[in-house]
Coordinates of C-alpha atoms in Angstrom, one line a residue:
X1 CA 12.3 -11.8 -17.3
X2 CA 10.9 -15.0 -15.8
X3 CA 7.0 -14.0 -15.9
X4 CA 4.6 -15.5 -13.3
X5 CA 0.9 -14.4 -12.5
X6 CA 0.4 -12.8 -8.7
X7 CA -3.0 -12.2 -7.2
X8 CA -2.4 -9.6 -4.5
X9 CA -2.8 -5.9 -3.3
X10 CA -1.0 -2.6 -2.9
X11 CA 0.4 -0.9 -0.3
X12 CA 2.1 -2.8 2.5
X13 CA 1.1 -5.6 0.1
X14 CA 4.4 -4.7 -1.5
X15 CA 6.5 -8.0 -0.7
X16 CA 9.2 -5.6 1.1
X17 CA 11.2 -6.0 3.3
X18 CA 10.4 -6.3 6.8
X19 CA 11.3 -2.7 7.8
X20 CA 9.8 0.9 6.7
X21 CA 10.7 2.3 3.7
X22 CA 10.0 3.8 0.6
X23 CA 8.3 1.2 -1.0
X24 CA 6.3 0.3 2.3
X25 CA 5.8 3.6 2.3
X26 CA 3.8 4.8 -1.0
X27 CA 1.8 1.4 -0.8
X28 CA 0.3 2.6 2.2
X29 CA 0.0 5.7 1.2
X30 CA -1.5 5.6 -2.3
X31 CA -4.4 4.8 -1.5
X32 CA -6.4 5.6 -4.3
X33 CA -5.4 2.7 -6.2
X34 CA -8.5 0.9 -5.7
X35 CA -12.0 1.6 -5.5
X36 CA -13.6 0.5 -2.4
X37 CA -16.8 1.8 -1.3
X38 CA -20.9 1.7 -1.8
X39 CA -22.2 -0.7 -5.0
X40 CA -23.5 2.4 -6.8
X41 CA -20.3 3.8 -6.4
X42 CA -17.4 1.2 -7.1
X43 CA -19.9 0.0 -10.2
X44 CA -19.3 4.1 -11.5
X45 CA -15.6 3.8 -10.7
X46 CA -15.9 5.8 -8.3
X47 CA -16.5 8.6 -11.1
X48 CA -18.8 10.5 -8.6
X49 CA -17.0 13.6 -7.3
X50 CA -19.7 15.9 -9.3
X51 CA -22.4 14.0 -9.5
X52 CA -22.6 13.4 -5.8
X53 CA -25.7 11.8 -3.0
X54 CA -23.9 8.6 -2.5
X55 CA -22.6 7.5 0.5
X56 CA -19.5 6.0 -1.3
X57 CA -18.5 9.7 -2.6
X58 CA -18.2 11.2 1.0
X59 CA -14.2 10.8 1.2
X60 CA -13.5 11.8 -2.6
X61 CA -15.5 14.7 -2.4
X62 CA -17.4 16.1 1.1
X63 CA -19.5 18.4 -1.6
X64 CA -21.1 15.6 -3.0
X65 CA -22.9 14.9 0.1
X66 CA -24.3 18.3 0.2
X67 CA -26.7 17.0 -2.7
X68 CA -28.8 14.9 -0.6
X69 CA -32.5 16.3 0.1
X70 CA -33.7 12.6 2.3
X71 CA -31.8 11.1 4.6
X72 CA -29.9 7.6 3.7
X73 CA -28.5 4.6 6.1
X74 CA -26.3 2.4 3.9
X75 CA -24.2 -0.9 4.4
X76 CA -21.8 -3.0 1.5
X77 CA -20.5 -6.2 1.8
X78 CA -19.1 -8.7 -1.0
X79 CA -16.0 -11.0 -1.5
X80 CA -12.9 -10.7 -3.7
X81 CA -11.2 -13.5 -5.3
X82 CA -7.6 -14.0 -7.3
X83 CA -7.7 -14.7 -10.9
X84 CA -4.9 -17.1 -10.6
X85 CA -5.1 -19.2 -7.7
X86 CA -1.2 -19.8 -6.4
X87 CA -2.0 -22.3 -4.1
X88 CA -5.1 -24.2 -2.2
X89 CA -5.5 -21.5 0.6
X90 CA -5.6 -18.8 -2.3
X91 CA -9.0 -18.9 -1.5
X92 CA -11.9 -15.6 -2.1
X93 CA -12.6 -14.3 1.3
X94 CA -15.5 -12.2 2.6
X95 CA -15.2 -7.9 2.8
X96 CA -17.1 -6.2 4.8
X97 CA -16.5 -2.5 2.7
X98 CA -18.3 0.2 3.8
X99 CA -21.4 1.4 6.2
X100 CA -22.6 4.9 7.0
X101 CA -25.7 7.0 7.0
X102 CA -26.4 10.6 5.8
X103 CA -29.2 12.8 8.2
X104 CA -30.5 15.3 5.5
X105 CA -32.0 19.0 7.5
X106 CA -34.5 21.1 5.6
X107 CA -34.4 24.6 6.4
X108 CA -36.1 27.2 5.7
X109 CA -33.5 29.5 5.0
X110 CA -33.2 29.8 0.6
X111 CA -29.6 30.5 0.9
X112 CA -29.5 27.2 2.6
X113 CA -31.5 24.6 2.4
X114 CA -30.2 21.8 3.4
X115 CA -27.8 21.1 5.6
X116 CA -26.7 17.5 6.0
X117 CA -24.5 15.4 8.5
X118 CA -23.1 12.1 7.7
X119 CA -20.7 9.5 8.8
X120 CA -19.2 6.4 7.0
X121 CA -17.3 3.9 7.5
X122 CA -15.2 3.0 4.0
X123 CA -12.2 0.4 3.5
X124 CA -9.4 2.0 1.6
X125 CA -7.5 -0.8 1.0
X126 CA -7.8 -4.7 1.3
X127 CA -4.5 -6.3 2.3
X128 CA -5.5 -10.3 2.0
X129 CA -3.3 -11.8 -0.3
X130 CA -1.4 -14.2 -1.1
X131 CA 1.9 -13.9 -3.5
X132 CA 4.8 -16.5 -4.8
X133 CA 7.3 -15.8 -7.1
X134 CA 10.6 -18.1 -8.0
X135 CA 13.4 -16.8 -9.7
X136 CA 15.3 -19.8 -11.3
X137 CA 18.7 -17.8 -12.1
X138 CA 20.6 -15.9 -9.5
X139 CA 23.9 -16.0 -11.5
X140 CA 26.3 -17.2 -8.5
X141 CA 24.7 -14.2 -6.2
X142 CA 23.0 -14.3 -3.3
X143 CA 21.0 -12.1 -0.7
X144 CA 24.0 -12.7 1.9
X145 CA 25.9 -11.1 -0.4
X146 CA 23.6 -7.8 0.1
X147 CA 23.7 -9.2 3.8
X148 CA 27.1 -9.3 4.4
X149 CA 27.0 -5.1 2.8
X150 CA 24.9 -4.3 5.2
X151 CA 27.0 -5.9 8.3
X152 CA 30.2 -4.3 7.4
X153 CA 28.6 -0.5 7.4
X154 CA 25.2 -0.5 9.6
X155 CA 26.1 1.2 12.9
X156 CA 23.3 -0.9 14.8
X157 CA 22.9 -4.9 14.0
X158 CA 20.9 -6.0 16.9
X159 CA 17.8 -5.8 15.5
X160 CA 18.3 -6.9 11.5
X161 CA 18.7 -10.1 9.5
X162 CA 22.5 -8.5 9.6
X163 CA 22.8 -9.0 12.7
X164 CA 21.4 -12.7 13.0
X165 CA 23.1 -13.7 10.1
X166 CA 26.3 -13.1 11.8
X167 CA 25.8 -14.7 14.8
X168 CA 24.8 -17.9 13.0
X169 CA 27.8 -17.9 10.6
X170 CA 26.3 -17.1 7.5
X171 CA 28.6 -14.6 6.8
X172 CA 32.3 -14.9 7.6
X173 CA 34.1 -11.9 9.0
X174 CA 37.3 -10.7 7.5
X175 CA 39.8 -8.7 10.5
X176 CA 42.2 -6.8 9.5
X177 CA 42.1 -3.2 10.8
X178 CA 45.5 -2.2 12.1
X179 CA 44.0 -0.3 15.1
X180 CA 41.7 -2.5 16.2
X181 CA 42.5 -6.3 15.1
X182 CA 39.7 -7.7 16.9
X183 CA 37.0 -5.6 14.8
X184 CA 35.8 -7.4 11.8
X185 CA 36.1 -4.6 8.7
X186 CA 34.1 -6.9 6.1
X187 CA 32.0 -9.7 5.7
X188 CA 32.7 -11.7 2.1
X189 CA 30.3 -14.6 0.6
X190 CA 30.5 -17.9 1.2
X191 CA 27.3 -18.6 -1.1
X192 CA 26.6 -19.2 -4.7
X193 CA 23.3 -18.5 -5.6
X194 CA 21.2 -20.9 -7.9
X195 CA 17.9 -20.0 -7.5
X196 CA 15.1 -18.6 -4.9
X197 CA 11.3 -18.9 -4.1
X198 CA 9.2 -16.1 -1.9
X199 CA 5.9 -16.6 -0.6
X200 CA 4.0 -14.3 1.2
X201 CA 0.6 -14.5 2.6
X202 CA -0.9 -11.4 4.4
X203 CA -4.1 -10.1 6.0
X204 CA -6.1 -6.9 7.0
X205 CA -6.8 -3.9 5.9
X206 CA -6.7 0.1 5.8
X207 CA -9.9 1.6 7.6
X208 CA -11.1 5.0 6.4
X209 CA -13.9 7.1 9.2
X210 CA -14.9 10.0 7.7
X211 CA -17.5 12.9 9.5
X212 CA -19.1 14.8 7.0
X213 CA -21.0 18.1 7.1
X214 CA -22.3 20.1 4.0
X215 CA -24.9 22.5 2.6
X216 CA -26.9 23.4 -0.3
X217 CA -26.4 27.1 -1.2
X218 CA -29.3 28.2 -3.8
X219 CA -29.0 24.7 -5.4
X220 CA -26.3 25.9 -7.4
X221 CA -23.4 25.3 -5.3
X222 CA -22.6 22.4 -2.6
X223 CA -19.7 23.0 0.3
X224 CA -18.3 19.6 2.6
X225 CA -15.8 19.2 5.4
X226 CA -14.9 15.9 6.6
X227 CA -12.8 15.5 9.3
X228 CA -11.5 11.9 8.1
X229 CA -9.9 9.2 10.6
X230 CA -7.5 6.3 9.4
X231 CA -6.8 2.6 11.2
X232 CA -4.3 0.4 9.8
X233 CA -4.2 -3.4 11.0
X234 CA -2.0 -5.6 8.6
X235 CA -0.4 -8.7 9.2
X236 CA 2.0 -10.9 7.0
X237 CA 3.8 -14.1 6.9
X238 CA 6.7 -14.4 4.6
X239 CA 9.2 -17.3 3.7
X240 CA 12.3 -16.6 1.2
X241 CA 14.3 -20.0 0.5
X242 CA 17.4 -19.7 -1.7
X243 CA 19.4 -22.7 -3.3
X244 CA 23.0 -22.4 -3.2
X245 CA 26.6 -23.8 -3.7
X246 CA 28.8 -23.3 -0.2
X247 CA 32.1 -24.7 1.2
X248 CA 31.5 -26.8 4.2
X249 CA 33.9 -27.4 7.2
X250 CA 36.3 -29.7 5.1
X251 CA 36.2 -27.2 2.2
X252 CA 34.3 -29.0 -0.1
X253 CA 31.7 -27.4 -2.0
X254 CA 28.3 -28.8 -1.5
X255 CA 24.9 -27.8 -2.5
X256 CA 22.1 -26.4 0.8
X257 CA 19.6 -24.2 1.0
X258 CA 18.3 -21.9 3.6
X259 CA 15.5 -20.1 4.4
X260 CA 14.3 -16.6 6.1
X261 CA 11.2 -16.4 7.7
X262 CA 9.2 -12.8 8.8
X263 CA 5.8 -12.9 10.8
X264 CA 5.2 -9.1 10.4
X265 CA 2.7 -7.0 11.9
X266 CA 2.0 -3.0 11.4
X267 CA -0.6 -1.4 13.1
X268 CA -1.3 2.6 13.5
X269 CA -3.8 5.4 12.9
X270 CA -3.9 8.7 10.8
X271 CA -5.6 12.0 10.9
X272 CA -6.7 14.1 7.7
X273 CA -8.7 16.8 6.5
X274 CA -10.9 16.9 3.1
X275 CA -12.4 20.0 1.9
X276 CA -15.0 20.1 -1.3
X277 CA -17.0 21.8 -3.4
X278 CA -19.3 21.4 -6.4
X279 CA -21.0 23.6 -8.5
X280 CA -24.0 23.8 -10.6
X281 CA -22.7 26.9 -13.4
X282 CA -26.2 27.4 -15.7
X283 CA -29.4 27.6 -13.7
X284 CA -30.9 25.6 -16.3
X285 CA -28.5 22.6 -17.2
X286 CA -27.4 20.1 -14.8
X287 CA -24.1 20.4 -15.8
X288 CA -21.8 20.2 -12.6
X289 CA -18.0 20.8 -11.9
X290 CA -16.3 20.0 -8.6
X291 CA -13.1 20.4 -6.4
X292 CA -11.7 18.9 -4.0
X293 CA -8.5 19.3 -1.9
X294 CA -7.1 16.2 1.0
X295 CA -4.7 17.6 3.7
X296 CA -1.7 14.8 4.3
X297 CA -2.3 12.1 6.4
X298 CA -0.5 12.3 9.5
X299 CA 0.2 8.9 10.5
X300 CA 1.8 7.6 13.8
X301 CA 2.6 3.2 13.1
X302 CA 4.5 0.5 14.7
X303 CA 6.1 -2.2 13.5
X304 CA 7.0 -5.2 14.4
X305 CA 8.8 -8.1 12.9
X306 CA 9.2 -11.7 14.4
X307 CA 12.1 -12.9 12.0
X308 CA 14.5 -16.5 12.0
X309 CA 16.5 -18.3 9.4
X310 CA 17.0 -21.7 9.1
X311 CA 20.6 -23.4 9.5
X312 CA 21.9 -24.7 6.4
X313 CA 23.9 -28.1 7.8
X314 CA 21.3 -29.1 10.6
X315 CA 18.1 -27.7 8.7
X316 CA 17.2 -26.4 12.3
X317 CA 15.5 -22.7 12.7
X318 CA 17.2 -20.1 14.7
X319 CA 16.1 -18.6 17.7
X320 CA 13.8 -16.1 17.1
X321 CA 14.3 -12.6 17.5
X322 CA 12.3 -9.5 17.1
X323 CA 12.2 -6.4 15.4
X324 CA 10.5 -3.2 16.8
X325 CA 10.3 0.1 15.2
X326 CA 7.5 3.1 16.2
X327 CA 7.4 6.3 13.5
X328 CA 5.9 8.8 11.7
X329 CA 4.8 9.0 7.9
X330 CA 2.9 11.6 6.2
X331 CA 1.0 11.4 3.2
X332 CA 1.2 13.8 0.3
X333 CA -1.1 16.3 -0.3
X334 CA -4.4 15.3 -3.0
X335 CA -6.3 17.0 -5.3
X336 CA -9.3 16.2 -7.2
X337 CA -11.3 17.4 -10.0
X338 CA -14.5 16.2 -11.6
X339 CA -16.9 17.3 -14.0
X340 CA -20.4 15.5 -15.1
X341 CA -24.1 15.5 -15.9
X342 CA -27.3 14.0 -16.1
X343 CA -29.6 13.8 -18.9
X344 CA -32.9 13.6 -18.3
X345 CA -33.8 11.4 -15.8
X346 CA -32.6 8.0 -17.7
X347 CA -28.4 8.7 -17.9
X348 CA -25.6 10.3 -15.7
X349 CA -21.8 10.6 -16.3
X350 CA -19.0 12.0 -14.5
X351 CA -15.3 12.2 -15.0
X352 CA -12.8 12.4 -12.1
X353 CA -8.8 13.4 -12.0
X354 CA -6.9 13.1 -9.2
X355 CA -3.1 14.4 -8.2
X356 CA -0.6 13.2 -5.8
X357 CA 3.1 13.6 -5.5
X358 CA 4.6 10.9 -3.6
X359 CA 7.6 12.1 -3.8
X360 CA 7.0 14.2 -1.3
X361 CA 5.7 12.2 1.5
X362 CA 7.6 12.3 4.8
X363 CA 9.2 10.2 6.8
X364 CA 10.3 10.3 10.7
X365 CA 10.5 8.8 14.4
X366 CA 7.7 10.1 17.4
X367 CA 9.7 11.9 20.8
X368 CA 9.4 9.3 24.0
X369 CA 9.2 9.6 27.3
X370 CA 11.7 10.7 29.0
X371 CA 12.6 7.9 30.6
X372 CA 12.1 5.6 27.7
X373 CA 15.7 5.5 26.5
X374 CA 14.6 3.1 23.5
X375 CA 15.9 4.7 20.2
X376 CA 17.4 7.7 21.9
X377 CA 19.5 8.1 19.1
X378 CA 17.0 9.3 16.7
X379 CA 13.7 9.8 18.6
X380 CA 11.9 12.7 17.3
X381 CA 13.7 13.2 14.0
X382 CA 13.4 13.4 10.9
X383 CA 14.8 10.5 8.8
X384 CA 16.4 13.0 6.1
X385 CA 17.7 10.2 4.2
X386 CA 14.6 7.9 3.6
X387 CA 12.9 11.3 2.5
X388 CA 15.8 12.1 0.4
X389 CA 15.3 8.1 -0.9
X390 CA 11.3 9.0 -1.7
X391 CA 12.2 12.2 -3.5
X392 CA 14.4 10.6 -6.0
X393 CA 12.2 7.2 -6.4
X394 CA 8.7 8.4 -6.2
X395 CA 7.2 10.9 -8.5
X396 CA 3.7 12.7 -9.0
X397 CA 0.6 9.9 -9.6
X398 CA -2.2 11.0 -11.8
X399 CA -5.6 9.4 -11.3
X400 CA -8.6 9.3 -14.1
X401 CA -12.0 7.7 -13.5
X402 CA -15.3 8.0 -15.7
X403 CA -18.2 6.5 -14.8
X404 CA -21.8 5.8 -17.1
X405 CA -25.3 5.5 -15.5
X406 CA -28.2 4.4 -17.3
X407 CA -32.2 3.9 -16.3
X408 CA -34.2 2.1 -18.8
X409 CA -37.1 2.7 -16.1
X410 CA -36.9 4.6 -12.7
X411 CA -36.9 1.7 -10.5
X412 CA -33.8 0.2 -12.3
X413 CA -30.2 1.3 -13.1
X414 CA -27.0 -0.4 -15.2
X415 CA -23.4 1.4 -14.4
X416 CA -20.3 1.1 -15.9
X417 CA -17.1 2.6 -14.7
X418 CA -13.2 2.7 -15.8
X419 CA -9.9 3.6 -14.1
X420 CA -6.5 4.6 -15.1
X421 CA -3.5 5.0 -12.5
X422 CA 0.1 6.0 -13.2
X423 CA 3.0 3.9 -11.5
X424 CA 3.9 6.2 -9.0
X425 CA 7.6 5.1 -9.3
X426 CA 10.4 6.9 -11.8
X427 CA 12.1 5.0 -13.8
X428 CA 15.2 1.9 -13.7
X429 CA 14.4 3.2 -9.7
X430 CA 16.2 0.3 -7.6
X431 CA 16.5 0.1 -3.5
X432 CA 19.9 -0.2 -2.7
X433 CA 19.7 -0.4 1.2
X434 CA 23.7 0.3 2.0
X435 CA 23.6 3.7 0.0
X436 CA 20.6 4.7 2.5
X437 CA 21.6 6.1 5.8
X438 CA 18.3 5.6 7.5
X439 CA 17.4 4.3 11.0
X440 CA 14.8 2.1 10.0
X441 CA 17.9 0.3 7.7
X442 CA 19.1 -0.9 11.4
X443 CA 15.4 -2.8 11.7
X444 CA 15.6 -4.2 8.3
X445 CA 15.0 -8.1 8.4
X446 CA 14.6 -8.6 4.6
X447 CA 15.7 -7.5 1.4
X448 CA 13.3 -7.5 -1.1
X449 CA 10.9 -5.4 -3.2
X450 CA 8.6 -4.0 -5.6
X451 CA 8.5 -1.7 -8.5
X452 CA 4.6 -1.3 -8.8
X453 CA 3.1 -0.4 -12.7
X454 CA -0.1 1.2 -13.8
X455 CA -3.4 0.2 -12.5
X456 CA -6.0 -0.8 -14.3
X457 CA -9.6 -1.3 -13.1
X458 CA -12.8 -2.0 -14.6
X459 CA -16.2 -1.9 -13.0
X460 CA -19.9 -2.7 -14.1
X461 CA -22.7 -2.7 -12.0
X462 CA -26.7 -2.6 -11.7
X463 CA -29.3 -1.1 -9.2
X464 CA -33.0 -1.8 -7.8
X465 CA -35.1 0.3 -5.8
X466 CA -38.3 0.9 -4.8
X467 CA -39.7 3.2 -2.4
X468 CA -37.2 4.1 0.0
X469 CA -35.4 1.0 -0.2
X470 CA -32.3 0.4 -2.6
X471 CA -30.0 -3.0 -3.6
X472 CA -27.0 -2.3 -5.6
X473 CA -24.6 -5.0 -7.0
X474 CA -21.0 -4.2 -8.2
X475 CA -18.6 -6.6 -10.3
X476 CA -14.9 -5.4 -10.5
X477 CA -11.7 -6.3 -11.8
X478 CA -8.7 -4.7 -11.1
X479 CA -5.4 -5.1 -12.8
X480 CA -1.6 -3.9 -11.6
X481 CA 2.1 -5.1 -13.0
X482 CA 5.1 -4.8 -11.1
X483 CA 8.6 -5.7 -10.8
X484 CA 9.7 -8.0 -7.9
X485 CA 13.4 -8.0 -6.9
X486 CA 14.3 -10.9 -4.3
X487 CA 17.4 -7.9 -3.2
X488 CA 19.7 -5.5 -4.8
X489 CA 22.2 -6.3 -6.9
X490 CA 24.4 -3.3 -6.2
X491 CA 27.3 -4.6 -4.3
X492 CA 28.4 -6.6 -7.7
X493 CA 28.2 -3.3 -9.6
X494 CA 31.5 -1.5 -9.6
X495 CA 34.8 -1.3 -7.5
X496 CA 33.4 -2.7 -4.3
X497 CA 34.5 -5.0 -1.2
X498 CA 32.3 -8.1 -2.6
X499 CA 33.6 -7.5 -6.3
X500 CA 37.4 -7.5 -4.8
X501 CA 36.6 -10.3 -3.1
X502 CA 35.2 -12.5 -6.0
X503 CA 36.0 -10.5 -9.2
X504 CA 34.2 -13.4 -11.4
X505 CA 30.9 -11.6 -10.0
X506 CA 31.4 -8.1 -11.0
X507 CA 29.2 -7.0 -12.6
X508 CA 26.5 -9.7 -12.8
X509 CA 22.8 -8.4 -12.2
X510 CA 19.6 -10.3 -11.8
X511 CA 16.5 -10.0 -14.1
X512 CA 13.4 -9.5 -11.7
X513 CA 10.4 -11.5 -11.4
X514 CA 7.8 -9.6 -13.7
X515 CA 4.4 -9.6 -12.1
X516 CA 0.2 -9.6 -13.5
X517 CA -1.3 -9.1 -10.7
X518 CA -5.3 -9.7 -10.8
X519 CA -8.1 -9.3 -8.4
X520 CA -12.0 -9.6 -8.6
X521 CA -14.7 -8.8 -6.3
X522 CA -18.3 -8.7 -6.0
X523 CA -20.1 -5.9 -3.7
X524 CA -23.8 -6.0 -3.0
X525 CA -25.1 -2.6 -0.5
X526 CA -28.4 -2.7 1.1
X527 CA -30.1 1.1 2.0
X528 CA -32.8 2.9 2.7
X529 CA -33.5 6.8 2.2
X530 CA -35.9 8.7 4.1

């Protein structure tokens, strides 16, 4: 594998292709691949689902607000950085992460007494990147080969690079079908492949709003319900050139290049549910276990895709067209479970697990108007096959975070706080888009992918207060490898239309790009409890 070093993100941070799918798909929804929240908690790891009465812990665990006896108002801010710059506008940007406030109510009732509302505002996932990877051996193959797969056997091509590529001669129909001559039945290469380069650069974020309530039963057990609210805003630019070998009009063969460009946007909100509890088993140790369970998100997103390719002879771009797609996702089900502990009042741990089996998430298209006849043909479906995709790709992800507190005096705290994340993807997985008979295939206006690894994240961190008032400060480094695949190789595998056609290609595969991906950030909260 030709090894590079990528400083990027997750979910639609994925360097897919410019259409929903699987991929896409558990990017945006595994969002517990990073740790995003209040100082005190990213520099714990977020290890605070028992320990509880941060701000930061509200959509982990709605129980760990129940802990709270004052009322807190809370805001975090920082930056974030790549460890490898890729280019000079791979620049660290400002984050703006979290900001919410917890009203604590004494009662006097000693089953209950506390009962606290909160709301907070928490970033679950930062999408500014930017990404390059160059793959110097394609082998003779190109993506119009995986192109010109797709044009022979996608029922709709008006809105896909399929469809443009045809219409500006890339690919070179074959007739032949007895009953109807004027049909073309196949579309065979004209390319040999060299080499290719992708760049992306994207922007935005996924927006967590959660509304918290919880009590304090006896001071041995904490309930909290949060009624949690998603926003997604992401945007993307992405370029794939590819150097090739072609015949020109006199039938000579002559070295060009072309190049695909996607200005992609997806925006769209969610709904969920989170339900938690913690509790205190020995009246006289501080010991503390919790649950927590998170309904799917129900999600409702549009897409849209701004795509053109450049001409090989004249080096002039296309016109531009656009690719439009509206649908549904659901999240899997999560659950959480933590245990910790504080000694004294100079040192706190806490260990956290989380569950999620992506395999299960759900794809599938909203019902429109009735007069709206745009996508008739599958409004208000299910897209059985793209589920069917997800199921046999995706697999269960386990989460583990511990987290380390210590106070050498009261007015002063130093954290420390580690992550482990599976790769949420089986293995030798691949995303062959022909063998897929989904709708979004038919708004596809790219090709390639990702195979995301383990996470790895490391967090320290330090604390000040005095009286009410608190500054935390958070240092984190998180680290992810992937696979990145330019586009499938399947239509050289086997006794196909492309492998008939040039039989010198069957068989031939391309190694993928293997990525280090590497981010840092700094986060600094300012708050006050009352």
């Amino acid at each position: 594998m030709r090894r590079i070093d990528m400083a990027a993100l997750m979910l639609l941070a994925a360097a897919g292709m410019q259409a929903q799918n699987t991929f896409i798909n558990e990017q945006l929804a595994n969002n517990s691949q990073d740790v995003i929240g209040t100082a005190r908690y990213v520099g714990m790891g977020g290890a605070m689902g028992a320990l509880g009465a941060d701000l930061g812990v509200m959509g982990w665990n709605p129980a760990g607000i129940g802990l709270y006896r004052k009322s807190d108002v809370g805001l975090t801010f920082g930056g974030q950085w790549n460890n490898a710059r890729i280019s000079t506008e791979n620049r660290g940007t400002g984050t703006f992460d979290q900001m919410g406030f917890v009203y604590s109510v004494r009662l006097a009732n000693e089953t209950c007494p506390f009962f606290n509302v909160g709301f907070n505002y928490q970033k679950k996932a930062n999408y500014n990147y930017n990404f390059y990877a160059d793959n110097a051996r394609l082998n003779g193959l190109s993506q119009m080969d995986q192109v010109a797969e797709l044009a022979s056997n996608r029922f709709d091509t008006n809105y896909n690079l399929a469809g443009m590529a045809v219409d500006n001669s890339y690919l070179t129909p074959i007739y032949g079908d007895e009953a109807n001559p004027d049909k073309a039945t196949a579309y065979y290469n004209k390319f040999g492949g060299e080499s290719s380069l992708y760049t992306r650069h994207s922007a935005g974020s996924l927006q967590g709003y959660d509304v918290n309530f919880s009590a304090n039963l006896k001071d041995r057990a904490y309930v909290g319900l949060n009624l949690g609210f998603d926003n997604v805003d992401y945007r993307s630019w992405s370029e794939y050139t590819e150097f090739n070998s072609y015949n020109n009009a006199d039938g000579e063969n002559v070295k060009g290049d072309y190049a695909l460009y996607n200005d992609q946007k997806i925006t769209g909100y969610g709904i969920n549910v989170k339900l938690g509890f913690i509790v205190r088993p020995f009246e006289e140790n501080s010991f503390r276990i919790g649950f927590a369970v998170e309904t799917p998100t129900w999600y409702r997103m549009k897409n849209s895709t701004l795509y053109d390719l450049t001409d090989l002879i004249d080096n002039k771009r296309t016109d531009q067209k656009e690719s439009y797609l509206e649908y549904t996702m659901r999240t899997p089900w999560k659950v959480r479970a933590s245990m910790g502990s504080t000694v004294g009042n100079s040192f706190a741990w806490d260990v956290d697990y989380e569950f999620a089996n992506y395999g299960s998430m759900h794809m599938g298209y909203p019902k429109y108007d009735e007069w709206d006849d745009y996508h008739t043909s599958f409004a208000n479906t299910t897209d059985k096959a793209m589920n069917e995709h997800a199921k046999n790709t995706l697999k269960g992800v386990h989460t583990l975070r511990a987290g380390l507190e210590y106070r050498p005096v009261k007015a002063f705290a130093m954290r420390l706080g580690y992550n482990y994340i599976t790769s949420a993807y089986k293995d030798n997985v691949r995303f062959d888009q022909y063998g897929i008979n989904s709708a979004a295939m038919d708004y596809a206006t790219g090709t390639s992918y990702m195979r995301w690894g383990d996470t790895n994240i490391l967090t320290v961190g330090l604390g000040y207060r005095i009286k009410g008032f608190y500054v935390d400060l958070a240092y984190k480094v998180r680290n992810q490898s992937a696979d990145f695949y330019a586009f499938d190789t399947g239509f050289a595998q086997g006794d196909t239309d492309f492998t008939q056609a040039n039989p010198d290609l069957r068989g031939v595969t391309i190694s993928p790009v293997d990525v280090n991906m590497t981010r840092q950030s700094i986060t600094c909260t300012l708050g006050y409890k009352f």
